[in-house]
Each structure stands twice: as C-alpha cells, then as structure tokens.
PDB file of N, CA and C in Angstrom:
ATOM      1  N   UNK A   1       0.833  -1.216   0.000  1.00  0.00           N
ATOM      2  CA  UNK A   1       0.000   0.000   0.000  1.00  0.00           C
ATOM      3  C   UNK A   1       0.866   1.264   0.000  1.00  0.00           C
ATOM      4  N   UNK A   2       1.808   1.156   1.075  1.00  0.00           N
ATOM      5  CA  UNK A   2       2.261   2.400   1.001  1.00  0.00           C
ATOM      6  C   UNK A   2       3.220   3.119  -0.396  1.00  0.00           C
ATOM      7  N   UNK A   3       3.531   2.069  -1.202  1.00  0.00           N
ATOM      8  CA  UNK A   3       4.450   2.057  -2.596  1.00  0.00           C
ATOM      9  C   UNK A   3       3.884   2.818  -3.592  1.00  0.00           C
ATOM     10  N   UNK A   4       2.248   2.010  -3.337  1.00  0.00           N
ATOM     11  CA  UNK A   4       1.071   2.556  -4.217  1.00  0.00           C
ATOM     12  C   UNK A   4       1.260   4.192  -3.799  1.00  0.00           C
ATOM     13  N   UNK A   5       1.220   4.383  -2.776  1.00  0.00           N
ATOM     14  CA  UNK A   5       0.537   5.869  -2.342  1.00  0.00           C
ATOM     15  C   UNK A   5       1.858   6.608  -2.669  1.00  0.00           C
ATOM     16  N   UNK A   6       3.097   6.606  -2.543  1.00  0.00           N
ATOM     17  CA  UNK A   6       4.223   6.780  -2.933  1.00  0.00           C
ATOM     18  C   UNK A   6       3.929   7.173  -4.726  1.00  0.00           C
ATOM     19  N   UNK A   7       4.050   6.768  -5.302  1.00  0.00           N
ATOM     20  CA  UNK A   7       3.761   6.567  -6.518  1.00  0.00           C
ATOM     21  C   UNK A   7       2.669   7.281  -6.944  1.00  0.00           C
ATOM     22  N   UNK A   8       1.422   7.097  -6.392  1.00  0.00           N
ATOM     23  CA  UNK A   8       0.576   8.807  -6.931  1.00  0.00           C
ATOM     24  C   UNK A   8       0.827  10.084  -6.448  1.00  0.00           C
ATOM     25  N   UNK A   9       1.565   9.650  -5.391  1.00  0.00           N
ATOM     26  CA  UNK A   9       2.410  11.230  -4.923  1.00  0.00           C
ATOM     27  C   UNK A   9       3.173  11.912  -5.754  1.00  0.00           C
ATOM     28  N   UNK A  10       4.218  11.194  -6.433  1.00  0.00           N
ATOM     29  CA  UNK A  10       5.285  11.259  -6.978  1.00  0.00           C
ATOM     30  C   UNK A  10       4.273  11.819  -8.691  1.00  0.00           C
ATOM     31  N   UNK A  11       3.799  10.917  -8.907  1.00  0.00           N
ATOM     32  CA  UNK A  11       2.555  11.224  -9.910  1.00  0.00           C
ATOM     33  C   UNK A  11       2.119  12.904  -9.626  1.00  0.00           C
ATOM     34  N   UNK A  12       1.393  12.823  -9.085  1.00  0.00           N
ATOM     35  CA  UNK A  12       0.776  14.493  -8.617  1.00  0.00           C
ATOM     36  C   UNK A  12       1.593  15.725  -8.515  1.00  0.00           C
ATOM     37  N   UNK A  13       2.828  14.974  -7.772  1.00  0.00           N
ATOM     38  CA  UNK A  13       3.866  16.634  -7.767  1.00  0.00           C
ATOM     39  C   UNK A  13       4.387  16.551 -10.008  1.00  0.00           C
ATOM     40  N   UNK A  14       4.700  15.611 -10.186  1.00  0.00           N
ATOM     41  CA  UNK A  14       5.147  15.806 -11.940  1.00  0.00           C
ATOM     42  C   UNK A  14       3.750  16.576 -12.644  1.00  0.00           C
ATOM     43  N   UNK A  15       2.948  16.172 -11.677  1.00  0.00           N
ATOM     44  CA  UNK A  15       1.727  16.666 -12.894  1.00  0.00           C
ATOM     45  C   UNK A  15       1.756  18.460 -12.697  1.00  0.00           C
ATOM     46  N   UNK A  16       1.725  18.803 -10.713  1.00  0.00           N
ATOM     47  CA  UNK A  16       1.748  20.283 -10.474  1.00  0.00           C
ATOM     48  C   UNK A  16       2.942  20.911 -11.043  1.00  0.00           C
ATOM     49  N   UNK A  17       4.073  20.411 -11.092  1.00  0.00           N
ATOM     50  CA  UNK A  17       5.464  20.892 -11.788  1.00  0.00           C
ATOM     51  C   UNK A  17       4.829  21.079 -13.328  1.00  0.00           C
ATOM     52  N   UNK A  18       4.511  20.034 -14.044  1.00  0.00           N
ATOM     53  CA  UNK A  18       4.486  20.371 -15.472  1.00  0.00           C
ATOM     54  C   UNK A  18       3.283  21.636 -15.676  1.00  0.00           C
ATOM     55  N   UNK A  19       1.935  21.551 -14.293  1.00  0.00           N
ATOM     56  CA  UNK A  19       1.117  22.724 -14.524  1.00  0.00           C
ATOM     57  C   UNK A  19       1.825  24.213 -14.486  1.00  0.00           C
ATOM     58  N   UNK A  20       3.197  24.107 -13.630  1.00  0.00           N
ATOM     59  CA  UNK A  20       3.397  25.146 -13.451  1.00  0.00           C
ATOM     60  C   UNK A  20       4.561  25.265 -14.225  1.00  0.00           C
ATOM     61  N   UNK A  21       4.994  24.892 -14.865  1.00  0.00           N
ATOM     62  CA  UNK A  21       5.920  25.199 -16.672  1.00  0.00           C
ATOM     63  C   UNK A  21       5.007  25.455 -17.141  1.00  0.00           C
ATOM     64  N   UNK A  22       4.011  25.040 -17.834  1.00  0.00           N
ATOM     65  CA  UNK A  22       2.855  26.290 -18.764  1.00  0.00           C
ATOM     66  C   UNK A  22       2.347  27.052 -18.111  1.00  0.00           C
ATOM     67  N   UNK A  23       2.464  27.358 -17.032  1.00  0.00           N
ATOM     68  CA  UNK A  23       1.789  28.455 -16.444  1.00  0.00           C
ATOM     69  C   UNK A  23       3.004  29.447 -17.214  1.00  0.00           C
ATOM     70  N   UNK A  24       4.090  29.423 -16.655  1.00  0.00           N
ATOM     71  CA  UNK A  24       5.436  29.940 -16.792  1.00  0.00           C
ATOM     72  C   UNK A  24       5.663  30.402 -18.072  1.00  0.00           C
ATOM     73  N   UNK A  25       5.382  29.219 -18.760  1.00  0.00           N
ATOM     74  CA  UNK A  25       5.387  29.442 -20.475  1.00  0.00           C
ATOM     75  C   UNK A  25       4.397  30.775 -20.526  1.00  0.00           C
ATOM     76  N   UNK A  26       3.106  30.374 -20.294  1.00  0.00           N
ATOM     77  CA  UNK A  26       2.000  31.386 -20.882  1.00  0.00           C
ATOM     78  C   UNK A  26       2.674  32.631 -20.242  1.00  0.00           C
ATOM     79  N   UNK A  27       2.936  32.927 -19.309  1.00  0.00           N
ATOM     80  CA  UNK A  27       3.632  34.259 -18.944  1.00  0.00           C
ATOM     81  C   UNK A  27       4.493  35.026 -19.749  1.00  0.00           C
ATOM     82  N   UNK A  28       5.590  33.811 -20.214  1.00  0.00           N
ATOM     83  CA  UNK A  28       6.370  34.215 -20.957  1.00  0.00           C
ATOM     84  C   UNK A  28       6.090  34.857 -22.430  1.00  0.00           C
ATOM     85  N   UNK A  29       5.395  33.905 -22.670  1.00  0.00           N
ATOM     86  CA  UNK A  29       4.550  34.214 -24.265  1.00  0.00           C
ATOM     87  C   UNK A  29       3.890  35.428 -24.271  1.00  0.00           C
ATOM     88  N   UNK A  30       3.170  35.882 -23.310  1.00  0.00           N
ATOM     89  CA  UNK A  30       2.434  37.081 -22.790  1.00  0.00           C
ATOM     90  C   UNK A  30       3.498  38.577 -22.594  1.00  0.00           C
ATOM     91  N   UNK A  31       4.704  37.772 -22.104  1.00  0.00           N
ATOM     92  CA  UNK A  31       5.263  39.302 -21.938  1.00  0.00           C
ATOM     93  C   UNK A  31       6.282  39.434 -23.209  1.00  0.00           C
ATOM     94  N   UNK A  32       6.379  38.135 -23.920  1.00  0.00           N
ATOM     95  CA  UNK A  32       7.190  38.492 -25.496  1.00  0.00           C
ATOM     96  C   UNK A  32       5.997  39.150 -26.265  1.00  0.00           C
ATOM     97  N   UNK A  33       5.201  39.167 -26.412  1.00  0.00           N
ATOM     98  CA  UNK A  33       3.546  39.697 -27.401  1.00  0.00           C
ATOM     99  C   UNK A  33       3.646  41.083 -26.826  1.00  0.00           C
ATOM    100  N   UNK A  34       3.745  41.397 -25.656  1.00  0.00           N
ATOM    101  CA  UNK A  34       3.719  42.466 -24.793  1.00  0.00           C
ATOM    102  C   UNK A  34       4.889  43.750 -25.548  1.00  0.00           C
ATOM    103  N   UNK A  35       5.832  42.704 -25.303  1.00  0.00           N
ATOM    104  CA  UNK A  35       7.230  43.487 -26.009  1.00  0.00           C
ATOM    105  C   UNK A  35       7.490  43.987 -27.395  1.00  0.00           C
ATOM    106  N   UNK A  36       7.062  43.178 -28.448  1.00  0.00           N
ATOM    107  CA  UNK A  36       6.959  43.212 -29.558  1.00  0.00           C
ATOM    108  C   UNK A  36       5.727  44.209 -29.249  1.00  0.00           C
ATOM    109  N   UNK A  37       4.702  44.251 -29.253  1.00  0.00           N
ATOM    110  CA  UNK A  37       3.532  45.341 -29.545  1.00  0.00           C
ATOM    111  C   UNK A  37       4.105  46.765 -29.092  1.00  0.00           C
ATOM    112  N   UNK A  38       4.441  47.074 -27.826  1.00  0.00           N
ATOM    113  CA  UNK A  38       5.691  47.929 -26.953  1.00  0.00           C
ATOM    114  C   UNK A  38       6.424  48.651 -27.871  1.00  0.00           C
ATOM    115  N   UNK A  39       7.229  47.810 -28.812  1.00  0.00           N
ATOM    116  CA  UNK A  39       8.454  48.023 -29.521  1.00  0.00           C
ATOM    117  C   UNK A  39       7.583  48.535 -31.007  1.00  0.00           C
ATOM    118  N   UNK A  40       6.808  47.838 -31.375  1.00  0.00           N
ATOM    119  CA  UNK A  40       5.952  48.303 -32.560  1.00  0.00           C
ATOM    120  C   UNK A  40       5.398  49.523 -32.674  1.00  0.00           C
ATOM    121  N   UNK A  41       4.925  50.020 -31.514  1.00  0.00           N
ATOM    122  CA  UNK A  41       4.063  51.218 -31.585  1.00  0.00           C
ATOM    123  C   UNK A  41       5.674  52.293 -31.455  1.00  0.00           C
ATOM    124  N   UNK A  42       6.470  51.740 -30.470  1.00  0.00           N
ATOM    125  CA  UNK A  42       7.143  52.511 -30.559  1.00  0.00           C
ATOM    126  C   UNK A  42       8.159  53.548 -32.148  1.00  0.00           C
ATOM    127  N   UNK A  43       8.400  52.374 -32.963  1.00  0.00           N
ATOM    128  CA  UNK A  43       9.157  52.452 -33.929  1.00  0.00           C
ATOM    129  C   UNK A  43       8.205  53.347 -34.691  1.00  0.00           C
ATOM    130  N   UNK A  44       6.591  52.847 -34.630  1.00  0.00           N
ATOM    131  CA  UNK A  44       5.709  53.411 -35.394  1.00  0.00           C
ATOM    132  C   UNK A  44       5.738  55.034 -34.853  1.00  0.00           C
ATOM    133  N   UNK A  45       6.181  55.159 -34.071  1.00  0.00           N
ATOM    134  CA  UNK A  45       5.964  56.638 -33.632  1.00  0.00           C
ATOM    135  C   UNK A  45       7.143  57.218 -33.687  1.00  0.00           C
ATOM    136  N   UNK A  46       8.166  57.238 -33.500  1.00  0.00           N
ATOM    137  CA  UNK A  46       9.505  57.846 -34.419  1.00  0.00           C
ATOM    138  C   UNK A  46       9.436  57.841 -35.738  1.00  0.00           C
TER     139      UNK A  46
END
C-alpha cells in the first residue's frame, strides 16, 4: 500500500510541476507579445 501511495504522490507533484511550466510558459509568451507590440508602436511613432 504504502508504494502505491508513494507513486501517486510522486505522480501528482510531476503533474503540479508540469502545470506550473505552462503556467510559466503562458507568462512568458504574454510578456514576449507584450514586447513586440511595446516596440511596434514605438518604432511606429519615431
């Protein structure tokens, strides 16, 4: 029993780790879109 329970533990933290790399990702993606638009308007206005 306890191997079992071991093992969906171990299960559950890989799953919250990989939730929180796309979380991470989407952030990232969000503040490159951010930057580029930033930088766009900017150029557009010089």
């Amino acid at each position: 029993m306890d191997r079992v329970r071991k093992e969906s533990r171990d299960k559950n933290q890989e799953i919250r780790i990989k939730r929180k790399e796309l979380r991470s990702g989407k952030i990232l993606i969000k503040i490159l879109i951010l930057a580029v638009l930033y930088l766009d308007s900017h150029s557009l206005a010089s």
